[in-house]
Amino acid sequence: MRARQIKPGVHWVGAVDWDRRLFDALIPLPDGTSYNSYLVQGSEKVALIDTVDPAMIHLLDGHLEDVPVIDYLVANHGEQDHSGSIPWVLEKYPEAKLVTTPKGKDILMAMLHVPDQRFVTVGDGETLSLGDRTLEFIHAPWVHWPETMLTYLAEERILFSCDLFGSHLATTDLFVTDESQIYEPAKRYYAEIMMPFRASIEKHLARLEGYDIDVIAPSHGPLHARPHFIVDAYQSWVCEPPKNVVVLPYVSMHGSTQMMVNHFVEVLADEGVTVRQFNLADSDVGKLAMAMVDAATLVIGTPTVLVGPHPAVAHAAFLANALRPGLRFVSIIGSYGWGSKAADQLKAMIPNLKAELLDPVIVKGLPGEDDFRALDELAHTIAEKHRQQGFA
Ligand code: FEO
C-alpha cells in the first residue's frame, strides 16, 4: 500500500502484513497485522514516528523515497515490530536524532546497539517543535513495556498511541470503516497485549481525558477517526466488573473429562450462566484470552498425565496466570486413572489470579452419579456467587 495522507503534512508510511499468522511465536494473527509508521512534516523539521518490522523495511524504504531529510525519529516503544528498522533509518538519515524516553534509550541501546550520540531523551510532558507543529511526549509505562510513550500532535489533535488502542488487522482501510468489525480484533489485542497492565492503563485512560483528540493513530491496525469508540471499549474492558460468564478451557484424552465438561456446561446453562468452552486440542489461544477479558470465573478441565495436568492445559493455565484477567473465581474439574496431583499442580501455576478457589472436582475413571452431583454443586455455587456479586 502507498503512503496515505491523514491530514496535510501527516502521512501513514507503514506496512500492512497480510500473511503473518503468529506474533512473538505465540499469538495467532488470523487477520494479519500492520506496523504503522507516521511521517509528520512541520515548517522547519520533519519527524518519523516509529518504524516497521524489519521484515518490511522495503515498504518503508519505498514510502520514504521522496523524503530527503528526517530530523527526528521518535521511538514510542522498543519492541522490534516498531523499532526493528531504526538502525536502517538512522543509517539512511545520518543527521536524524532518535527521540525516546530514558528507559527507551536503555532498551534500544541493548536491543539494536544504537550508539549513545544518536539519542535525545524526553521527559514526560516534554514538547518538541517542528516549526508550525508540536509533538508532546506522554510517558505511558506498561503499554506495552515500561519504556513506552505516546506522542500527541497538538495542532492536528492526533494521538500516536503506539500499542495502546491497536488491533492486529491487515486492511486497505486507513481509518476504521466498520466499528463492529474492528471490535473483536481490538478486544483480542487488548486481551493478549494489554490485559496484564490494566491498572496502569486505567491511569493512562484517565490522563488522556485531558487531551483533545480527533484521531487515534495506533501502531497496529486502522486509525480511529471516532476516538470515543475505542476509548469507551477500553473503559469497559479495563474498568467494568466481570460478567456472568464461565470460561472453560479443557482437554479430554479418553472421554471422562469430556463427559464431565458436557454435564457441567449443561447445568451452568440451566443456572443462567454463559459458558465459553475451549477444547484446547484445537483452540485459538487468542480467543481464550479474549473470553477471559470479562469472565467472572475460570474452570480448568484436565485429564491426568503422569500425575499432573495435561500439558495443553498447563499451557493455558500459564497463559491465564501471565495475562492476569480480572477473574473472581477459579476451579478445576478432571479425571485420572491411577493417581493425580493435577489440581494441586494447577493451583500452584496460577498465583497471579487473585480469585477465590472453589473446591475442584477430580474423578477416578469414568464419572458416576456422585461425581455428577459434585459437578451440579460446583455449577450451583458458581451461579449463586455470580448472582450475589450482581454479575450480569
Ligand atoms: Fe506492537 Fe509491543 O509491540
mmCIF file of C-alpha atoms and ligand atoms in Angstrom:
data_model
loop_
_atom_site.group_PDB
_atom_site.id
_atom_site.type_symbol
_atom_site.label_atom_id
_atom_site.label_comp_id
_atom_site.label_asym_id
_atom_site.label_seq_id
_atom_site.Cartn_x
_atom_site.Cartn_y
_atom_site.Cartn_z
ATOM 1 C CA MET A 1 0.000 0.000 0.000
ATOM 2 C CA ARG A 2 1.237 3.506 -0.788
ATOM 3 C CA ALA A 3 1.824 6.284 1.740
ATOM 4 C CA ARG A 4 -1.535 7.679 2.881
ATOM 5 C CA GLN A 5 -2.366 11.214 3.963
ATOM 6 C CA ILE A 6 -4.040 11.506 7.365
ATOM 7 C CA LYS A 7 -4.022 15.301 7.435
ATOM 8 C CA PRO A 8 -1.951 17.733 5.347
ATOM 9 C CA GLY A 9 1.699 17.052 6.153
ATOM 10 C CA VAL A 10 0.880 13.947 8.210
ATOM 11 C CA HIS A 11 1.165 10.609 6.435
ATOM 12 C CA TRP A 12 0.931 6.931 7.231
ATOM 13 C CA VAL A 13 4.118 5.340 5.877
ATOM 14 C CA GLY A 14 3.876 1.897 7.466
ATOM 15 C CA ALA A 15 3.485 -1.671 6.260
ATOM 16 C CA VAL A 16 0.492 -3.982 6.049
ATOM 17 C CA ASP A 17 1.456 -7.582 6.778
ATOM 18 C CA TRP A 18 -1.312 -9.681 5.237
ATOM 19 C CA ASP A 19 0.432 -13.015 5.648
ATOM 20 C CA ARG A 20 1.763 -13.024 9.189
ATOM 21 C CA ARG A 21 -0.030 -15.651 11.252
ATOM 22 C CA LEU A 22 1.916 -15.684 14.510
ATOM 23 C CA PHE A 23 3.288 -12.945 16.722
ATOM 24 C CA ASP A 24 6.050 -13.491 19.291
ATOM 25 C CA ALA A 25 5.978 -17.129 18.100
ATOM 26 C CA LEU A 26 2.894 -17.407 20.318
ATOM 27 C CA ILE A 27 -0.067 -15.204 19.441
ATOM 28 C CA PRO A 28 -2.239 -16.227 16.478
ATOM 29 C CA LEU A 29 -2.886 -13.481 13.925
ATOM 30 C CA PRO A 30 -5.916 -14.783 11.993
ATOM 31 C CA ASP A 31 -6.326 -11.457 10.178
ATOM 32 C CA GLY A 32 -2.667 -10.434 9.724
ATOM 33 C CA THR A 33 -1.495 -7.106 11.132
ATOM 34 C CA SER A 34 0.141 -3.815 10.250
ATOM 35 C CA TYR A 35 3.142 -1.885 11.559
ATOM 36 C CA ASN A 36 2.170 1.762 11.430
ATOM 37 C CA SER A 37 4.829 4.378 10.929
ATOM 38 C CA TYR A 38 3.919 8.053 10.603
ATOM 39 C CA LEU A 39 5.667 10.965 8.920
ATOM 40 C CA VAL A 40 4.988 14.438 10.322
ATOM 41 C CA GLN A 41 6.318 17.327 8.249
ATOM 42 C CA GLY A 42 6.494 20.678 10.045
ATOM 43 C CA SER A 43 7.539 24.032 8.602
ATOM 44 C CA GLU A 44 11.066 23.566 9.957
ATOM 45 C CA LYS A 45 11.615 19.958 10.923
ATOM 46 C CA VAL A 46 10.454 16.500 9.905
ATOM 47 C CA ALA A 47 9.723 13.645 12.294
ATOM 48 C CA LEU A 48 9.128 9.961 11.688
ATOM 49 C CA ILE A 49 7.123 8.295 14.439
ATOM 50 C CA ASP A 50 8.036 4.619 14.889
ATOM 51 C CA THR A 51 9.218 2.300 12.127
ATOM 52 C CA VAL A 52 8.137 -1.115 10.858
ATOM 53 C CA ASP A 53 9.017 -4.734 11.467
ATOM 54 C CA PRO A 54 12.456 -5.288 9.873
ATOM 55 C CA ALA A 55 10.977 -7.879 7.502
ATOM 56 C CA MET A 56 9.097 -4.992 5.875
ATOM 57 C CA ILE A 57 11.882 -2.409 5.560
ATOM 58 C CA HIS A 58 11.469 -2.429 1.788
ATOM 59 C CA LEU A 59 7.970 -0.954 2.164
ATOM 60 C CA LEU A 60 9.159 1.817 4.490
ATOM 61 C CA ASP A 61 12.011 2.468 2.068
ATOM 62 C CA GLY A 62 9.513 2.928 -0.750
ATOM 63 C CA HIS A 63 7.411 5.361 1.307
ATOM 64 C CA LEU A 64 10.458 7.453 2.199
ATOM 65 C CA GLU A 65 11.858 7.575 -1.334
ATOM 66 C CA ASP A 66 10.986 11.258 -1.758
ATOM 67 C CA VAL A 67 11.764 12.284 1.812
ATOM 68 C CA PRO A 68 15.251 13.807 1.718
ATOM 69 C CA VAL A 69 15.531 14.708 5.405
ATOM 70 C CA ILE A 70 14.304 13.290 8.681
ATOM 71 C CA ASP A 71 15.348 15.346 11.675
ATOM 72 C CA TYR A 72 13.761 13.268 14.410
ATOM 73 C CA LEU A 73 12.944 9.595 14.622
ATOM 74 C CA VAL A 74 10.508 9.142 17.502
ATOM 75 C CA ALA A 75 10.579 5.692 19.104
ATOM 76 C CA ASN A 76 7.449 5.334 21.199
ATOM 77 C CA HIS A 77 8.297 1.731 22.069
ATOM 78 C CA GLY A 78 11.314 -0.559 21.903
ATOM 79 C CA GLU A 79 9.674 -3.795 20.757
ATOM 80 C CA GLN A 80 11.129 -4.834 17.431
ATOM 81 C CA ASP A 81 7.898 -4.788 15.421
ATOM 82 C CA HIS A 82 8.162 -0.976 15.716
ATOM 83 C CA SER A 83 11.822 -0.399 16.460
ATOM 84 C CA GLY A 84 13.426 -3.087 14.313
ATOM 85 C CA SER A 85 14.016 -0.752 11.351
ATOM 86 C CA ILE A 86 15.506 2.074 13.439
ATOM 87 C CA PRO A 87 19.140 1.222 12.552
ATOM 88 C CA TRP A 88 18.234 1.321 8.868
ATOM 89 C CA VAL A 89 16.507 4.724 9.219
ATOM 90 C CA LEU A 90 19.419 6.137 11.208
ATOM 91 C CA GLU A 91 21.836 4.994 8.531
ATOM 92 C CA LYS A 92 19.700 6.435 5.725
ATOM 93 C CA TYR A 93 19.330 9.752 7.592
ATOM 94 C CA PRO A 94 22.672 10.341 9.351
ATOM 95 C CA GLU A 95 21.535 13.672 10.834
ATOM 96 C CA ALA A 96 18.411 12.218 12.431
ATOM 97 C CA LYS A 97 18.165 12.137 16.219
ATOM 98 C CA LEU A 98 16.428 9.263 17.928
ATOM 99 C CA VAL A 99 13.822 10.603 20.368
ATOM 100 C CA THR A 100 12.666 8.341 23.172
ATOM 101 C CA THR A 101 12.252 8.018 26.934
ATOM 102 C CA PRO A 102 15.322 7.407 29.127
ATOM 103 C CA LYS A 103 14.180 3.790 29.573
ATOM 104 C CA GLY A 104 13.610 3.570 25.826
ATOM 105 C CA LYS A 105 17.215 4.617 25.256
ATOM 106 C CA ASP A 106 18.436 1.859 27.544
ATOM 107 C CA ILE A 107 16.326 -0.735 25.730
ATOM 108 C CA LEU A 108 17.199 0.449 22.218
ATOM 109 C CA MET A 109 20.913 0.508 23.027
ATOM 110 C CA ALA A 110 20.651 -3.075 24.270
ATOM 111 C CA MET A 111 18.395 -4.415 21.516
ATOM 112 C CA LEU A 112 19.670 -2.582 18.472
ATOM 113 C CA HIS A 113 23.097 -1.299 19.514
ATOM 114 C CA VAL A 114 22.121 2.272 18.639
ATOM 115 C CA PRO A 115 25.094 4.488 19.605
ATOM 116 C CA ASP A 116 24.679 6.890 22.503
ATOM 117 C CA GLN A 117 25.223 10.052 20.455
ATOM 118 C CA ARG A 118 22.152 9.455 18.291
ATOM 119 C CA PHE A 119 19.707 9.800 21.181
ATOM 120 C CA VAL A 120 17.653 12.679 22.537
ATOM 121 C CA THR A 121 15.740 11.556 25.618
ATOM 122 C CA VAL A 122 12.499 13.295 26.517
ATOM 123 C CA GLY A 123 10.705 13.655 29.816
ATOM 124 C CA ASP A 124 7.024 13.136 30.454
ATOM 125 C CA GLY A 125 5.062 16.069 29.002
ATOM 126 C CA GLU A 126 8.078 17.473 27.158
ATOM 127 C CA THR A 127 7.444 19.007 23.755
ATOM 128 C CA LEU A 128 9.422 19.164 20.533
ATOM 129 C CA SER A 129 8.787 21.881 17.947
ATOM 130 C CA LEU A 130 8.774 21.055 14.253
ATOM 131 C CA GLY A 131 8.079 24.714 13.421
ATOM 132 C CA ASP A 132 4.355 25.075 12.926
ATOM 133 C CA ARG A 133 3.739 21.735 14.630
ATOM 134 C CA THR A 134 4.494 20.460 18.079
ATOM 135 C CA LEU A 135 4.951 16.951 19.383
ATOM 136 C CA GLU A 136 4.188 16.270 23.034
ATOM 137 C CA PHE A 137 5.513 13.107 24.612
ATOM 138 C CA ILE A 138 3.328 11.342 27.149
ATOM 139 C CA HIS A 139 5.117 8.696 29.157
ATOM 140 C CA ALA A 140 2.852 5.666 29.360
ATOM 141 C CA PRO A 141 4.694 2.853 31.103
ATOM 142 C CA TRP A 142 3.308 -0.642 30.547
ATOM 143 C CA VAL A 143 1.523 -0.026 27.304
ATOM 144 C CA HIS A 144 3.215 -2.305 26.466
ATOM 145 C CA TRP A 145 6.666 -2.161 28.093
ATOM 146 C CA PRO A 146 7.984 0.050 30.905
ATOM 147 C CA GLU A 147 9.673 2.440 28.476
ATOM 148 C CA THR A 148 6.634 3.128 26.303
ATOM 149 C CA MET A 149 5.364 6.600 25.481
ATOM 150 C CA LEU A 150 2.611 8.111 23.361
ATOM 151 C CA THR A 151 3.086 11.109 21.088
ATOM 152 C CA TYR A 152 0.474 13.850 20.717
ATOM 153 C CA LEU A 153 0.470 16.193 17.736
ATOM 154 C CA ALA A 154 -1.223 19.196 19.280
ATOM 155 C CA GLU A 155 -2.100 21.259 16.199
ATOM 156 C CA GLU A 156 -3.822 18.348 14.456
ATOM 157 C CA ARG A 157 -5.129 16.702 17.651
ATOM 158 C CA ILE A 158 -3.686 13.325 16.648
ATOM 159 C CA LEU A 159 -2.613 10.853 19.327
ATOM 160 C CA PHE A 160 0.024 8.389 18.126
ATOM 161 C CA SER A 161 -0.838 5.803 20.717
ATOM 162 C CA CYS A 162 1.666 3.048 19.960
ATOM 163 C CA ASP A 163 0.370 -0.387 21.046
ATOM 164 C CA LEU A 164 -2.466 1.195 23.046
ATOM 165 C CA PHE A 165 -5.779 1.041 21.142
ATOM 166 C CA GLY A 166 -4.193 -1.141 18.431
ATOM 167 C CA SER A 167 -5.556 -4.167 16.624
ATOM 168 C CA HIS A 168 -3.956 -6.936 14.652
ATOM 169 C CA LEU A 169 -5.807 -6.433 11.400
ATOM 170 C CA ALA A 170 -4.470 -6.192 7.864
ATOM 171 C CA THR A 171 -6.717 -3.912 5.856
ATOM 172 C CA THR A 172 -6.569 -1.423 2.991
ATOM 173 C CA ASP A 173 -8.654 0.982 5.088
ATOM 174 C CA LEU A 174 -6.564 3.727 6.659
ATOM 175 C CA PHE A 175 -9.342 4.500 9.135
ATOM 176 C CA VAL A 176 -11.806 2.167 10.814
ATOM 177 C CA THR A 177 -14.798 1.995 8.495
ATOM 178 C CA ASP A 178 -16.864 -0.602 10.345
ATOM 179 C CA GLU A 179 -16.680 -0.395 14.129
ATOM 180 C CA SER A 180 -18.475 -3.715 14.541
ATOM 181 C CA GLN A 181 -15.686 -5.349 12.510
ATOM 182 C CA ILE A 182 -12.813 -3.805 14.485
ATOM 183 C CA TYR A 183 -14.282 -4.563 17.912
ATOM 184 C CA GLU A 184 -13.142 -8.191 18.031
ATOM 185 C CA PRO A 185 -9.564 -7.652 16.727
ATOM 186 C CA ALA A 186 -9.197 -4.744 19.159
ATOM 187 C CA LYS A 187 -10.514 -6.805 22.076
ATOM 188 C CA ARG A 188 -8.300 -9.741 21.151
ATOM 189 C CA TYR A 189 -5.335 -7.362 21.003
ATOM 190 C CA TYR A 190 -6.223 -5.887 24.387
ATOM 191 C CA ALA A 191 -6.518 -9.386 25.873
ATOM 192 C CA GLU A 192 -3.196 -10.600 24.516
ATOM 193 C CA ILE A 193 -1.086 -7.471 24.982
ATOM 194 C CA MET A 194 -2.664 -5.028 27.414
ATOM 195 C CA MET A 195 -4.712 -7.010 29.938
ATOM 196 C CA PRO A 196 -1.815 -7.740 32.335
ATOM 197 C CA PHE A 197 -1.316 -3.968 32.736
ATOM 198 C CA ARG A 198 -4.934 -2.997 33.465
ATOM 199 C CA ALA A 199 -4.092 -0.869 36.491
ATOM 200 C CA SER A 200 -1.606 1.238 34.510
ATOM 201 C CA ILE A 201 -3.956 1.525 31.561
ATOM 202 C CA GLU A 202 -6.752 2.787 33.782
ATOM 203 C CA LYS A 203 -4.496 5.661 34.867
ATOM 204 C CA HIS A 204 -3.470 6.430 31.289
ATOM 205 C CA LEU A 205 -7.114 6.478 30.185
ATOM 206 C CA ALA A 206 -7.904 8.987 32.923
ATOM 207 C CA ARG A 207 -4.972 11.170 31.896
ATOM 208 C CA LEU A 208 -5.958 11.111 28.217
ATOM 209 C CA GLU A 209 -9.325 12.617 29.130
ATOM 210 C CA GLY A 210 -7.400 15.886 29.416
ATOM 211 C CA TYR A 211 -6.402 15.805 25.735
ATOM 212 C CA ASP A 212 -8.472 16.991 22.805
ATOM 213 C CA ILE A 213 -8.152 14.082 20.376
ATOM 214 C CA ASP A 214 -9.589 13.969 16.841
ATOM 215 C CA VAL A 215 -7.684 10.919 15.630
ATOM 216 C CA ILE A 216 -6.101 7.965 17.412
ATOM 217 C CA ALA A 217 -3.275 6.565 15.316
ATOM 218 C CA PRO A 218 -2.081 3.289 16.884
ATOM 219 C CA SER A 219 0.912 1.224 15.853
ATOM 220 C CA HIS A 220 -1.201 -1.714 14.650
ATOM 221 C CA GLY A 221 -4.408 -1.773 12.642
ATOM 222 C CA PRO A 222 -6.543 1.038 11.254
ATOM 223 C CA LEU A 223 -6.778 4.529 12.753
ATOM 224 C CA HIS A 224 -9.755 5.775 14.742
ATOM 225 C CA ALA A 225 -11.461 8.935 13.486
ATOM 226 C CA ARG A 226 -14.063 8.470 16.215
ATOM 227 C CA PRO A 227 -11.786 8.003 19.234
ATOM 228 C CA HIS A 228 -14.680 7.536 21.652
ATOM 229 C CA PHE A 229 -15.455 4.145 20.174
ATOM 230 C CA ILE A 230 -12.132 2.585 21.145
ATOM 231 C CA VAL A 231 -11.700 4.610 24.338
ATOM 232 C CA ASP A 232 -15.161 3.518 25.528
ATOM 233 C CA ALA A 233 -14.350 -0.101 24.643
ATOM 234 C CA TYR A 234 -11.149 0.115 26.713
ATOM 235 C CA GLN A 235 -13.061 1.700 29.586
ATOM 236 C CA SER A 236 -15.432 -1.262 29.603
ATOM 237 C CA TRP A 237 -12.660 -3.881 29.401
ATOM 238 C CA VAL A 238 -10.472 -2.194 31.999
ATOM 239 C CA CYS A 239 -12.904 -0.692 34.484
ATOM 240 C CA GLU A 240 -16.184 -2.613 34.455
ATOM 241 C CA PRO A 241 -16.896 -5.602 36.727
ATOM 242 C CA PRO A 242 -16.815 -9.054 35.144
ATOM 243 C CA LYS A 243 -19.865 -10.626 33.560
ATOM 244 C CA ASN A 244 -21.921 -13.698 34.365
ATOM 245 C CA VAL A 245 -19.561 -15.840 32.282
ATOM 246 C CA VAL A 246 -17.535 -19.009 32.906
ATOM 247 C CA VAL A 247 -14.529 -19.692 30.692
ATOM 248 C CA LEU A 248 -13.780 -23.390 30.440
ATOM 249 C CA PRO A 249 -10.540 -24.441 28.716
ATOM 250 C CA TYR A 250 -10.130 -28.207 28.789
ATOM 251 C CA VAL A 251 -8.714 -31.298 27.166
ATOM 252 C CA SER A 252 -10.008 -34.870 27.262
ATOM 253 C CA MET A 253 -7.910 -37.915 26.422
ATOM 254 C CA HIS A 254 -10.253 -40.885 26.789
ATOM 255 C CA GLY A 255 -13.623 -39.224 27.324
ATOM 256 C CA SER A 256 -14.048 -38.901 31.108
ATOM 257 C CA THR A 257 -13.155 -35.223 31.298
ATOM 258 C CA GLN A 258 -15.292 -34.592 28.215
ATOM 259 C CA MET A 259 -18.302 -36.236 29.957
ATOM 260 C CA MET A 260 -17.715 -34.008 32.972
ATOM 261 C CA VAL A 261 -17.433 -30.892 30.816
ATOM 262 C CA ASN A 262 -20.618 -31.737 28.898
ATOM 263 C CA HIS A 263 -22.612 -32.250 32.077
ATOM 264 C CA PHE A 264 -21.142 -29.235 33.844
ATOM 265 C CA VAL A 265 -21.809 -26.881 30.925
ATOM 266 C CA GLU A 266 -25.438 -28.019 30.687
ATOM 267 C CA VAL A 267 -26.009 -27.384 34.380
ATOM 268 C CA LEU A 268 -24.332 -23.971 34.240
ATOM 269 C CA ALA A 269 -26.513 -23.066 31.252
ATOM 270 C CA ASP A 270 -29.603 -24.183 33.176
ATOM 271 C CA GLU A 271 -28.455 -21.925 36.009
ATOM 272 C CA GLY A 272 -28.382 -18.986 33.586
ATOM 273 C CA VAL A 273 -24.591 -18.740 33.319
ATOM 274 C CA THR A 274 -22.976 -18.145 29.940
ATOM 275 C CA VAL A 275 -20.175 -20.637 29.269
ATOM 276 C CA ARG A 276 -17.359 -20.198 26.783
ATOM 277 C CA GLN A 277 -15.742 -23.607 26.395
ATOM 278 C CA PHE A 278 -12.469 -24.223 24.574
ATOM 279 C CA ASN A 279 -11.255 -27.684 23.690
ATOM 280 C CA LEU A 280 -7.535 -26.991 23.811
ATOM 281 C CA ALA A 281 -6.827 -29.835 21.407
ATOM 282 C CA ASP A 282 -7.998 -27.447 18.708
ATOM 283 C CA SER A 283 -8.427 -23.917 20.020
ATOM 284 C CA ASP A 284 -7.139 -20.444 19.286
ATOM 285 C CA VAL A 285 -5.485 -19.184 22.480
ATOM 286 C CA GLY A 286 -6.253 -15.628 21.356
ATOM 287 C CA LYS A 287 -9.965 -16.395 21.607
ATOM 288 C CA LEU A 288 -9.412 -17.929 25.020
ATOM 289 C CA ALA A 289 -7.578 -14.767 26.122
ATOM 290 C CA MET A 290 -10.393 -12.626 24.763
ATOM 291 C CA ALA A 291 -13.003 -14.664 26.636
ATOM 292 C CA MET A 292 -11.145 -14.019 29.881
ATOM 293 C CA VAL A 293 -11.440 -10.224 29.493
ATOM 294 C CA ASP A 294 -14.908 -10.137 31.008
ATOM 295 C CA ALA A 295 -15.429 -13.582 32.536
ATOM 296 C CA ALA A 296 -16.091 -13.835 36.267
ATOM 297 C CA THR A 297 -14.961 -17.450 36.584
ATOM 298 C CA LEU A 298 -12.356 -19.763 35.100
ATOM 299 C CA VAL A 299 -12.875 -23.511 35.350
ATOM 300 C CA ILE A 300 -9.998 -25.603 34.015
ATOM 301 C CA GLY A 301 -10.752 -29.119 32.790
ATOM 302 C CA THR A 302 -7.939 -31.629 32.663
ATOM 303 C CA PRO A 303 -7.213 -35.324 32.476
ATOM 304 C CA THR A 304 -4.131 -36.509 34.332
ATOM 305 C CA VAL A 305 -0.848 -37.129 32.511
ATOM 306 C CA LEU A 306 1.902 -38.686 34.631
ATOM 307 C CA VAL A 307 0.251 -37.393 37.824
ATOM 308 C CA GLY A 308 -0.011 -33.800 36.565
ATOM 309 C CA PRO A 309 -2.304 -31.788 34.286
ATOM 310 C CA HIS A 310 -2.314 -32.350 30.544
ATOM 311 C CA PRO A 311 0.484 -30.182 29.028
ATOM 312 C CA ALA A 312 -2.001 -28.299 26.830
ATOM 313 C CA VAL A 313 -3.966 -27.401 29.965
ATOM 314 C CA ALA A 314 -0.770 -26.401 31.773
ATOM 315 C CA HIS A 315 -0.002 -24.098 28.843
ATOM 316 C CA ALA A 316 -3.444 -22.472 29.123
ATOM 317 C CA ALA A 317 -3.050 -22.081 32.893
ATOM 318 C CA PHE A 318 0.359 -20.494 32.375
ATOM 319 C CA LEU A 319 -1.147 -18.025 29.902
ATOM 320 C CA ALA A 320 -4.058 -17.190 32.205
ATOM 321 C CA ASN A 321 -1.606 -16.547 35.014
ATOM 322 C CA ALA A 322 0.550 -14.320 32.787
ATOM 323 C CA LEU A 323 -2.375 -12.356 31.359
ATOM 324 C CA ARG A 324 -3.845 -11.677 34.833
ATOM 325 C CA PRO A 325 -7.506 -11.321 33.855
ATOM 326 C CA GLY A 326 -9.875 -9.911 36.463
ATOM 327 C CA LEU A 327 -11.404 -13.278 37.326
ATOM 328 C CA ARG A 328 -13.157 -13.589 40.687
ATOM 329 C CA PHE A 329 -13.457 -17.383 40.961
ATOM 330 C CA VAL A 330 -11.411 -20.350 39.773
ATOM 331 C CA SER A 331 -11.985 -24.085 39.899
ATOM 332 C CA ILE A 332 -10.693 -27.295 38.356
ATOM 333 C CA ILE A 333 -12.505 -30.360 37.110
ATOM 334 C CA GLY A 334 -10.987 -33.505 35.655
ATOM 335 C CA SER A 335 -10.156 -37.146 35.863
ATOM 336 C CA TYR A 336 -7.365 -39.657 36.394
ATOM 337 C CA GLY A 337 -6.678 -43.358 36.033
ATOM 338 C CA TRP A 338 -4.319 -44.385 38.828
ATOM 339 C CA GLY A 339 -3.290 -41.204 40.656
ATOM 340 C CA SER A 340 -3.352 -37.445 40.300
ATOM 341 C CA LYS A 341 -1.859 -34.272 41.665
ATOM 342 C CA ALA A 342 -3.211 -32.305 38.705
ATOM 343 C CA ALA A 343 -5.398 -29.976 40.799
ATOM 344 C CA ASP A 344 -2.596 -29.102 43.219
ATOM 345 C CA GLN A 345 -0.144 -28.555 40.396
ATOM 346 C CA LEU A 346 -2.575 -26.315 38.520
ATOM 347 C CA LYS A 347 -3.346 -24.309 41.665
ATOM 348 C CA ALA A 348 0.380 -23.690 42.081
ATOM 349 C CA MET A 349 0.594 -22.428 38.498
ATOM 350 C CA ILE A 350 -1.858 -19.538 38.869
ATOM 351 C CA PRO A 351 -0.657 -17.384 41.786
ATOM 352 C CA ASN A 352 -1.326 -14.152 39.854
ATOM 353 C CA LEU A 353 -5.046 -14.829 39.664
ATOM 354 C CA LYS A 354 -6.472 -13.036 42.673
ATOM 355 C CA ALA A 355 -9.546 -15.206 42.600
ATOM 356 C CA GLU A 356 -11.330 -17.366 45.158
ATOM 357 C CA LEU A 357 -10.593 -21.029 44.548
ATOM 358 C CA LEU A 358 -13.727 -23.184 44.564
ATOM 359 C CA ASP A 359 -13.316 -26.859 45.503
ATOM 360 C CA PRO A 360 -12.140 -28.872 42.489
ATOM 361 C CA VAL A 361 -13.995 -31.963 41.266
ATOM 362 C CA ILE A 362 -11.449 -34.638 40.346
ATOM 363 C CA VAL A 363 -12.771 -38.081 39.419
ATOM 364 C CA LYS A 364 -11.180 -41.534 39.263
ATOM 365 C CA GLY A 365 -12.050 -43.154 35.936
ATOM 366 C CA LEU A 366 -15.473 -42.655 34.389
ATOM 367 C CA PRO A 367 -17.623 -40.169 36.293
ATOM 368 C CA GLY A 368 -20.523 -41.690 38.226
ATOM 369 C CA GLU A 369 -23.638 -40.359 39.944
ATOM 370 C CA ASP A 370 -21.783 -38.893 42.921
ATOM 371 C CA ASP A 371 -19.366 -37.151 40.599
ATOM 372 C CA PHE A 372 -22.138 -35.594 38.530
ATOM 373 C CA ARG A 373 -23.765 -34.428 41.770
ATOM 374 C CA ALA A 374 -20.464 -32.767 42.744
ATOM 375 C CA LEU A 375 -20.417 -31.005 39.386
ATOM 376 C CA ASP A 376 -24.036 -29.883 39.937
ATOM 377 C CA GLU A 377 -22.991 -28.451 43.259
ATOM 378 C CA LEU A 378 -20.000 -26.609 41.782
ATOM 379 C CA ALA A 379 -22.160 -25.165 38.992
ATOM 380 C CA HIS A 380 -24.780 -24.086 41.503
ATOM 381 C CA THR A 381 -22.128 -22.458 43.718
ATOM 382 C CA ILE A 382 -20.723 -20.513 40.774
ATOM 383 C CA ALA A 383 -24.157 -19.322 39.657
ATOM 384 C CA GLU A 384 -25.047 -18.302 43.204
ATOM 385 C CA LYS A 385 -21.786 -16.384 43.666
ATOM 386 C CA HIS A 386 -22.304 -14.590 40.352
ATOM 387 C CA ARG A 387 -25.826 -13.630 41.474
ATOM 388 C CA GLN A 388 -24.598 -12.413 44.859
ATOM 389 C CA GLN A 389 -21.973 -10.213 43.230
ATOM 390 C CA GLY A 390 -24.508 -8.823 40.750
ATOM 391 C CA PHE A 391 -22.658 -10.071 37.669
ATOM 392 C CA ALA A 392 -24.989 -9.779 34.713
HETATM 393 FE FE1 FEO B 1 3.483 -3.859 18.767
HETATM 394 FE FE2 FEO B 1 4.725 -4.160 21.976
HETATM 395 O O1 FEO B 1 4.799 -4.037 20.117
#
